PDB file of C-alpha atoms and ligand atoms in Angstrom:
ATOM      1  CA  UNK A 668      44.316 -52.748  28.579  1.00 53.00           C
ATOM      2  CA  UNK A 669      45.570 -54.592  25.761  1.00 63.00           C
ATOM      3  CA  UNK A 670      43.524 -57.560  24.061  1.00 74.00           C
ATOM      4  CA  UNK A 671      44.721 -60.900  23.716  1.00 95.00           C
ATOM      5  CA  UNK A 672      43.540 -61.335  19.859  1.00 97.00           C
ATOM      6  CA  UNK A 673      43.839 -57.952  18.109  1.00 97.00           C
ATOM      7  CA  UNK A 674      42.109 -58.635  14.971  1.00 98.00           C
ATOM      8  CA  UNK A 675      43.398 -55.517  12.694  1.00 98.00           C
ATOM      9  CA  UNK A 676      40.490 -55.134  10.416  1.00 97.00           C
ATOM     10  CA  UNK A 677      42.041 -51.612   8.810  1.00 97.00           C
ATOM     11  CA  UNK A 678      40.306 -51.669   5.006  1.00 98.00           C
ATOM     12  CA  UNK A 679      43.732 -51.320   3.533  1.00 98.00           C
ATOM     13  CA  UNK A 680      45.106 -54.420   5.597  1.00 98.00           C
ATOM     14  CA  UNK A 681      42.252 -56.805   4.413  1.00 98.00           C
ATOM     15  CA  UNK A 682      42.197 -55.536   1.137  1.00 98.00           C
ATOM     16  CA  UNK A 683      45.963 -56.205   0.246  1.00 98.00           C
ATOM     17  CA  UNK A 684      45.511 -59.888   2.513  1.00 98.00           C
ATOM     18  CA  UNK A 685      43.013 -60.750   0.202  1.00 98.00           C
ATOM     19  CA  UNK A 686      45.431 -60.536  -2.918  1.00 98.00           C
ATOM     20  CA  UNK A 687      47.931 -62.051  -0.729  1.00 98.00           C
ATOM     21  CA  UNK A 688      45.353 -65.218  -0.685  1.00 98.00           C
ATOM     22  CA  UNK A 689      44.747 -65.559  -4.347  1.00 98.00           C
ATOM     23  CA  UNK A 690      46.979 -68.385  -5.590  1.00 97.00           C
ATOM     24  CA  UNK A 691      47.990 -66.459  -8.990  1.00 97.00           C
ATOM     25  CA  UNK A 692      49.093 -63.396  -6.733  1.00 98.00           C
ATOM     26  CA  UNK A 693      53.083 -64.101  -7.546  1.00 97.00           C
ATOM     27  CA  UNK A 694      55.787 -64.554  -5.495  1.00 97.00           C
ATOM     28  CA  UNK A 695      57.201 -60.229  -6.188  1.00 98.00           C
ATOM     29  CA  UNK A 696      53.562 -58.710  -5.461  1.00 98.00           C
ATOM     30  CA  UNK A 697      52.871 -61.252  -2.378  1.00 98.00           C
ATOM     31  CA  UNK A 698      56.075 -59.939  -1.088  1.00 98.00           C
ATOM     32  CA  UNK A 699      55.188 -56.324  -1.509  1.00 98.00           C
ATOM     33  CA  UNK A 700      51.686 -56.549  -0.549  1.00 98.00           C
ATOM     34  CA  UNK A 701      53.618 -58.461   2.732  1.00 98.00           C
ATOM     35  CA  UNK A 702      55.947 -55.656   2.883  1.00 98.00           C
ATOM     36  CA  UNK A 703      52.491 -53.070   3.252  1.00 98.00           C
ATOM     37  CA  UNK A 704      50.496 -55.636   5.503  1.00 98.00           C
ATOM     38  CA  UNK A 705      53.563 -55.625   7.897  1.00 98.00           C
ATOM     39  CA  UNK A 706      54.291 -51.705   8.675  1.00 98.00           C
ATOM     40  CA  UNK A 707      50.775 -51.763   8.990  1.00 98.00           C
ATOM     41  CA  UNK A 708      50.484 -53.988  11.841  1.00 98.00           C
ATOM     42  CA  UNK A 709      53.671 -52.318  13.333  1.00 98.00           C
ATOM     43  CA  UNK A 710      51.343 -49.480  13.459  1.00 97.00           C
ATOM     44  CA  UNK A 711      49.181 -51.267  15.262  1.00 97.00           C
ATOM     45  CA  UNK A 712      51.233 -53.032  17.759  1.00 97.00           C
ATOM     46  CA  UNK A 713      53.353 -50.268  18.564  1.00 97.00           C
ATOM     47  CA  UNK A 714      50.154 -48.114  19.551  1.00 94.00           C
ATOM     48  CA  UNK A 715      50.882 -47.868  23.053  1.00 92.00           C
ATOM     49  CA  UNK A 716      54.249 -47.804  23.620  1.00 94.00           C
ATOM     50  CA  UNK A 717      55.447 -45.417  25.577  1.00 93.00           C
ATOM     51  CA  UNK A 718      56.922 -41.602  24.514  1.00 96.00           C
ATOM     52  CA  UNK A 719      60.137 -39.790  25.890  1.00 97.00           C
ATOM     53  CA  UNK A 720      59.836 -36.002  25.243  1.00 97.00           C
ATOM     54  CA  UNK A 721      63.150 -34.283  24.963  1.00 97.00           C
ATOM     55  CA  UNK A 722      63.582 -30.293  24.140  1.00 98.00           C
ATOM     56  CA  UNK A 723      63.993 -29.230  20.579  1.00 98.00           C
ATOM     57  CA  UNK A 724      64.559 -26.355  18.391  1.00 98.00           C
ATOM     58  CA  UNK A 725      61.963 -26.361  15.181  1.00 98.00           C
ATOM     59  CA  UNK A 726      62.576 -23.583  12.786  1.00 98.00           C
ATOM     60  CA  UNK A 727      60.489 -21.171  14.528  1.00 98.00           C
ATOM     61  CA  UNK A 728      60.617 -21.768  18.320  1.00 98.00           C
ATOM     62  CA  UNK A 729      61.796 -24.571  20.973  1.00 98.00           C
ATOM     63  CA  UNK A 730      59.477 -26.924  22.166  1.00 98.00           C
ATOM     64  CA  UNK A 731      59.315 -30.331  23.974  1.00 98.00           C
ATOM     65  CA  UNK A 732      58.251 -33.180  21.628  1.00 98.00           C
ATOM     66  CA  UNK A 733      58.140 -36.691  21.838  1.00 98.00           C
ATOM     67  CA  UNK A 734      59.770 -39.690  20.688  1.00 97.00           C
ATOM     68  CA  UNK A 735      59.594 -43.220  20.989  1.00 96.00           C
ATOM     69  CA  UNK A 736      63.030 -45.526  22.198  1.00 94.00           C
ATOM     70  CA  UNK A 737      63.335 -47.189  19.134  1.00 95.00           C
ATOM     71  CA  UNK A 738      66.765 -48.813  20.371  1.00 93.00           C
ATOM     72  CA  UNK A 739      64.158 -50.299  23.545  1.00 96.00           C
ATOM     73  CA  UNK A 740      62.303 -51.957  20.543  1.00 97.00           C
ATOM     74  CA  UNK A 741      63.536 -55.578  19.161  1.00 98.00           C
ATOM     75  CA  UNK A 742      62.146 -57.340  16.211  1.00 98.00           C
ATOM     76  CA  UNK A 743      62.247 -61.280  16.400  1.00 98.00           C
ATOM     77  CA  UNK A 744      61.818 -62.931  12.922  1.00 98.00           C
ATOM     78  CA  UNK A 745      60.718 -66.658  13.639  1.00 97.00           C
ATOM     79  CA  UNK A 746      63.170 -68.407  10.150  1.00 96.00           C
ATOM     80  CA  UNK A 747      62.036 -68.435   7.836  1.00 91.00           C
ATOM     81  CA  UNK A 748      58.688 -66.860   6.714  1.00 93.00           C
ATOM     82  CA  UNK A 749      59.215 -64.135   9.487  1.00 96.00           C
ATOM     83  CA  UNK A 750      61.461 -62.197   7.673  1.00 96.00           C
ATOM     84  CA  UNK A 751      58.824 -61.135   5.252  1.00 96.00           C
ATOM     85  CA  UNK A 752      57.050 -59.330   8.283  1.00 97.00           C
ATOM     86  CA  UNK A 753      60.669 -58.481   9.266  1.00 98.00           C
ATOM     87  CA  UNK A 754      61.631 -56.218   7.133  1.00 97.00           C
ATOM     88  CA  UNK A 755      58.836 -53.675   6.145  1.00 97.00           C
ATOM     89  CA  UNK A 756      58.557 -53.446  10.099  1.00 98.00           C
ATOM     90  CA  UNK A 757      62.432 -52.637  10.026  1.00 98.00           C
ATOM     91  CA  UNK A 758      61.984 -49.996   7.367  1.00 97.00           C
ATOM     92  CA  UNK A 759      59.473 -48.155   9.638  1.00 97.00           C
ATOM     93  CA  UNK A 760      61.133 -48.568  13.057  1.00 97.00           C
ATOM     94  CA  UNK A 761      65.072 -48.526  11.421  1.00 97.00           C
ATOM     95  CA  UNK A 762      66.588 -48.228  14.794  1.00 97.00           C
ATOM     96  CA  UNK A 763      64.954 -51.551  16.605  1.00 97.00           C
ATOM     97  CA  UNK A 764      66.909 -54.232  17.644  1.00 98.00           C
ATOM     98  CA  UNK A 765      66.730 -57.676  15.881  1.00 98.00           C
ATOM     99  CA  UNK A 766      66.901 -60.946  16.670  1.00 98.00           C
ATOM    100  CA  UNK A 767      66.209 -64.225  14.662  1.00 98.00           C
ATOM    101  CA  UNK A 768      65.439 -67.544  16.157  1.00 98.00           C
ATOM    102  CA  UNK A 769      65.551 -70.901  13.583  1.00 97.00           C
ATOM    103  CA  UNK A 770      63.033 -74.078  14.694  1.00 94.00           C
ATOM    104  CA  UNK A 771      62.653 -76.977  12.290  1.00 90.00           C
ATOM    105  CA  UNK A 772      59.578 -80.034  12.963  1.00 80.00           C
ATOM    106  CA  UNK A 773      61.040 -82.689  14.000  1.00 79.00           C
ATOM    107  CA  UNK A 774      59.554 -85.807  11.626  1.00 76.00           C
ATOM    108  CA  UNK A 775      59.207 -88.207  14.185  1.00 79.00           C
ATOM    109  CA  UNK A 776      58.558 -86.499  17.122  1.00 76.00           C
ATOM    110  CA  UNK A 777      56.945 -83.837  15.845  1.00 70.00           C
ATOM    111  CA  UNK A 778      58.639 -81.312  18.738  1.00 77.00           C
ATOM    112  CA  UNK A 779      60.290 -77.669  17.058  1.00 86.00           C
ATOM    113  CA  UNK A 780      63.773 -78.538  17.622  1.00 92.00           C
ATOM    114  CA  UNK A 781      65.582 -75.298  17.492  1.00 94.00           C
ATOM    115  CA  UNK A 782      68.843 -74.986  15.591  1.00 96.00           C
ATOM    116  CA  UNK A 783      69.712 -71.040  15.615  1.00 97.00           C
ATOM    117  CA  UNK A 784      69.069 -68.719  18.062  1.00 97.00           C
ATOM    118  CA  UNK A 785      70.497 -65.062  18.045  1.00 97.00           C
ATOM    119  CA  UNK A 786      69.407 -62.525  20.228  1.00 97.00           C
ATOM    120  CA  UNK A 787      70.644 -58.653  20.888  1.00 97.00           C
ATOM    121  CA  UNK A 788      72.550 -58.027  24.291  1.00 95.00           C
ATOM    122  CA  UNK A 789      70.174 -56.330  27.059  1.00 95.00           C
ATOM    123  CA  UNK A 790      66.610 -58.028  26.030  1.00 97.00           C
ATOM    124  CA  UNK A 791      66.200 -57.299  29.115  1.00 97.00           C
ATOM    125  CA  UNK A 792      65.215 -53.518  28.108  1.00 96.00           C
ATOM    126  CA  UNK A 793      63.609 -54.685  25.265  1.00 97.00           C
ATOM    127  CA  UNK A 794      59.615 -54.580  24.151  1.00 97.00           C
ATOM    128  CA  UNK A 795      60.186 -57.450  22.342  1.00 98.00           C
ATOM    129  CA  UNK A 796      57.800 -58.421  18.961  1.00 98.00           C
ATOM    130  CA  UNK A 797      58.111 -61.667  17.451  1.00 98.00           C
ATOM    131  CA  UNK A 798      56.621 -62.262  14.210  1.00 98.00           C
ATOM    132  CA  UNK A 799      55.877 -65.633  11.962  1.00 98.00           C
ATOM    133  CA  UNK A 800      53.388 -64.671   9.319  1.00 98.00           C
ATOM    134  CA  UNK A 801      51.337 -68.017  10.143  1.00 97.00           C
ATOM    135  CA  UNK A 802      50.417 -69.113  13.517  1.00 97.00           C
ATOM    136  CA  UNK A 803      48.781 -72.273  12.502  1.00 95.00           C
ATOM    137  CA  UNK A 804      49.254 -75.076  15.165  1.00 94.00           C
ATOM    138  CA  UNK A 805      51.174 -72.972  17.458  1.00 95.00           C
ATOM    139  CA  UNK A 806      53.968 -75.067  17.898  1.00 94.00           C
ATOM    140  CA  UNK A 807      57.094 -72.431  16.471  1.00 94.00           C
ATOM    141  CA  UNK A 808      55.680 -69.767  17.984  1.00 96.00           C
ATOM    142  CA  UNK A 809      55.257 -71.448  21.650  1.00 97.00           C
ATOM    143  CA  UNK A 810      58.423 -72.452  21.290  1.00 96.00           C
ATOM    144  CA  UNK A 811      60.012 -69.674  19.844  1.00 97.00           C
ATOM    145  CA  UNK A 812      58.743 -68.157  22.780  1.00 98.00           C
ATOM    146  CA  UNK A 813      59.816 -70.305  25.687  1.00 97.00           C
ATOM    147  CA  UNK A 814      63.176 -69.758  24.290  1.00 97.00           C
ATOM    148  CA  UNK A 815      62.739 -65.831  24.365  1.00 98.00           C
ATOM    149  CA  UNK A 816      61.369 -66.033  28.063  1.00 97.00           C
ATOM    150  CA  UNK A 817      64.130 -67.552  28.909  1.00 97.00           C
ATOM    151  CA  UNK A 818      66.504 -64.615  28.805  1.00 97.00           C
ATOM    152  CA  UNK A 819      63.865 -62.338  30.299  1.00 97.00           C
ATOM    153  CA  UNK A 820      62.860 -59.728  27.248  1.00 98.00           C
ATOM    154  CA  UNK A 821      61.060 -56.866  29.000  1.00 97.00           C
ATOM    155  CA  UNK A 822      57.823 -57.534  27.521  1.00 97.00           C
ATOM    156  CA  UNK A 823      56.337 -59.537  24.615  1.00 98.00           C
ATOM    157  CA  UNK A 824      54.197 -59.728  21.864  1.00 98.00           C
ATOM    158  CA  UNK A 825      53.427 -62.002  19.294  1.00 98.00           C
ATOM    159  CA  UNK A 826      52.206 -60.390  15.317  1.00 98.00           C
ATOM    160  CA  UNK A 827      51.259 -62.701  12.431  1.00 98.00           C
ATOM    161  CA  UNK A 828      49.128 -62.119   9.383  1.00 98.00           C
ATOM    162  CA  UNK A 829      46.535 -65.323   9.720  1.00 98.00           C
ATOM    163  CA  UNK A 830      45.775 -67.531  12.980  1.00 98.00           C
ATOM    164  CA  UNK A 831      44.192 -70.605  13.274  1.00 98.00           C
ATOM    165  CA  UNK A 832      41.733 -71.040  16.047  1.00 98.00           C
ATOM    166  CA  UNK A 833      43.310 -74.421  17.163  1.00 97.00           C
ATOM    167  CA  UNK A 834      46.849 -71.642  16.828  1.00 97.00           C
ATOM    168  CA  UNK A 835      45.455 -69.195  18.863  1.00 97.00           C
ATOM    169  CA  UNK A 836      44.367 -71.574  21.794  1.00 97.00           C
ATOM    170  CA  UNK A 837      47.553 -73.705  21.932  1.00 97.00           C
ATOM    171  CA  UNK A 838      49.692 -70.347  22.013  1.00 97.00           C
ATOM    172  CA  UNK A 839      47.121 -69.221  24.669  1.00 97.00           C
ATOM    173  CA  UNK A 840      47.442 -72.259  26.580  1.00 97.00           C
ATOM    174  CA  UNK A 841      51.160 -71.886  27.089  1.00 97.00           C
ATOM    175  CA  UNK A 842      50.811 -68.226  26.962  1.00 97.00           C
ATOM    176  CA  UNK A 843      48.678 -66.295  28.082  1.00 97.00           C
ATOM    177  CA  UNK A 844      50.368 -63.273  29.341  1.00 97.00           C
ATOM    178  CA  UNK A 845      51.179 -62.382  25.237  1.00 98.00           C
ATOM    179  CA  UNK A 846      49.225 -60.355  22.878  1.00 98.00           C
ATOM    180  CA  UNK A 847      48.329 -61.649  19.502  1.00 98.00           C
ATOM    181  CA  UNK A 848      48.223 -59.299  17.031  1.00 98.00           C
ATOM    182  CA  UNK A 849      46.737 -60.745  13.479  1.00 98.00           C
ATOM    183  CA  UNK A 850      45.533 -59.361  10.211  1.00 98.00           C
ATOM    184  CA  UNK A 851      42.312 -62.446  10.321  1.00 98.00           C
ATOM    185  CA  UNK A 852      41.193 -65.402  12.538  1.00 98.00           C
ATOM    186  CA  UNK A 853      40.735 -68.243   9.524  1.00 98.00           C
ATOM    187  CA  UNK A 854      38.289 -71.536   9.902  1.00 98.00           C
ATOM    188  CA  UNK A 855      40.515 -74.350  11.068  1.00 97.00           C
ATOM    189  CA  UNK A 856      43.403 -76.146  10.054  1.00 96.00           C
ATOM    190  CA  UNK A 857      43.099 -79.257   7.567  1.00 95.00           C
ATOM    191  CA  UNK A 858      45.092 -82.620   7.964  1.00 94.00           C
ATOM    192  CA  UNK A 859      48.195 -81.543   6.895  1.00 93.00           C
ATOM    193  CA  UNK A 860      48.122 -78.366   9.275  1.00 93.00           C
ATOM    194  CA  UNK A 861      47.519 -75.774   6.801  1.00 95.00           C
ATOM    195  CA  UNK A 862      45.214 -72.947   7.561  1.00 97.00           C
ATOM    196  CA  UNK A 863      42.117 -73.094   5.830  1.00 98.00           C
ATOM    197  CA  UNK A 864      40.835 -70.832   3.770  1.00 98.00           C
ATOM    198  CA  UNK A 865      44.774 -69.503   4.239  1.00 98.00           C
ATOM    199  CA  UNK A 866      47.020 -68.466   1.778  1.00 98.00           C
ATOM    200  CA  UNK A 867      49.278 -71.335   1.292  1.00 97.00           C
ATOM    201  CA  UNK A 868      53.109 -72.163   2.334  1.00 95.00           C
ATOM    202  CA  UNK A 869      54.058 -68.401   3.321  1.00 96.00           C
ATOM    203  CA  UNK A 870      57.403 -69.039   2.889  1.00 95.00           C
ATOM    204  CA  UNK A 871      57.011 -70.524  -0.648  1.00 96.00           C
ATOM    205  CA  UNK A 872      54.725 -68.047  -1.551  1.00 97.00           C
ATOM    206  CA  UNK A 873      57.364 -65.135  -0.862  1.00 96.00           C
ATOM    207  CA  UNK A 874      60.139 -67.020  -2.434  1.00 95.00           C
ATOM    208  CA  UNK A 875      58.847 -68.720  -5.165  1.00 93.00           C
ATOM    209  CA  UNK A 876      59.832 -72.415  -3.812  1.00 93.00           C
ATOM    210  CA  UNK A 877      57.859 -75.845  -3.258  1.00 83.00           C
TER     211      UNK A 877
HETATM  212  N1  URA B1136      52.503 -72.408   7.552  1.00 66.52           N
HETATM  213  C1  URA B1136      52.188 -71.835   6.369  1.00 66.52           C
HETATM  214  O1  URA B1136      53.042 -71.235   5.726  1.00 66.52           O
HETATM  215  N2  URA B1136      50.920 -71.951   5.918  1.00 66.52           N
HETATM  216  C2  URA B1136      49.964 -72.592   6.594  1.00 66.52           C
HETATM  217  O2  URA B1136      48.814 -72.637   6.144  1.00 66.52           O
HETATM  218  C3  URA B1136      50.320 -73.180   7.827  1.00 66.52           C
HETATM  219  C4  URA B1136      51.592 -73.078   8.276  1.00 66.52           C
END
């Protein structure tokens, strides 16, 4: 049965976070190091998904060996930090589906207001993995996933490299039938919502902007 919080504590996945959080780490390794951090927790997160054996001829002999439905697979980036998990999980599953869903804050109400949504046709065969490198308060990702509900993806689960507690239980809260799949569980949040100790703004980390 899976676990709600998977906490992948793989050597090589905490070793390249931890350069990840140092603030001199620039914005070409952080991306790389992301690039690493994410096929790793593909690995992870696509652990038990099922295999389809079909009959094939190997050099020697014929045999039945199995493969996994990639095209059943769809990769949600949450805009626009999610694309750094995005693509290194792309470059190990080449043949999943993508989708991309855009939420901004709103400043006065605070609410994620979405302003792009773009999904593959038939979600509905889909094992569907969202990803946002920072699940901090919760709010994208609880909203990013109402939104996916919505048009009945076959199953879901949610990867990002650092959660919050305060993320964890507010996504929990309004979700509880998705898997969390996270590289650490951090201290808290601070006043401005950052994750504490954290690595920063992921998005201006990988691109270099303030
Ligand atoms: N988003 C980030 O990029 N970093 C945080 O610490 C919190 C939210």
């Amino acid at each position: 049965m899976t676990k709600l919080v998977n906490v992948v504590k793989h050597p090589l996945v905490q070793h390249k976070l931890s350069i990840m959080r140092e603030k001199q780490t620039k914005s070409p390794l952080f991306r790389s190091l992301l690039n690493d951090v994410s096929k790793l927790l593909a690995y992870e997160v696509t652990h038990n998904m099922p295999l389809t054996h079909k009959e094939i001829e190997t050099p020697l002999t014929s045999t039945s060996a199995p493969y996994l439905e990639c095209q059943e697979i769809c990769l949600v980036s949450i805009l626009r930090a999610g694309n750094g998990l995005l693509s290194g999980m792309l470059e190990l599953i080449p043949e999943a589906r993508v989708g991309h869903v855009g939420l901004y804050r709103d400043p006065t109400t605070h609410e994620a207001v979405e302003y792009y949504f773009k999904m593959p046709p038939q979600i509905e065969e889909c094992d569907t993995i969202v990803v946002d490198p920072m699940l901090a308060t919760g709010h994208s990702a609880v909203a990013a996933m109402d939104r996916i509900k919505s048009i009945n993806p076959k199953s879901l689960k949610f990867v990002c490299l650092l959660a919050a507690p305060e993320g964890i239980d507010y996504f929990h809260e309004h979700h509880p039938d998705i898997p969390i799949y996270t590289a650490a569980v951090d201290e808290c949040l601070n006043e401005r919502k950052y994750i504490i100790p954290g690595l920063g703004d992921a998005g201006d980390r990988m691109y270099g902007t303030q």
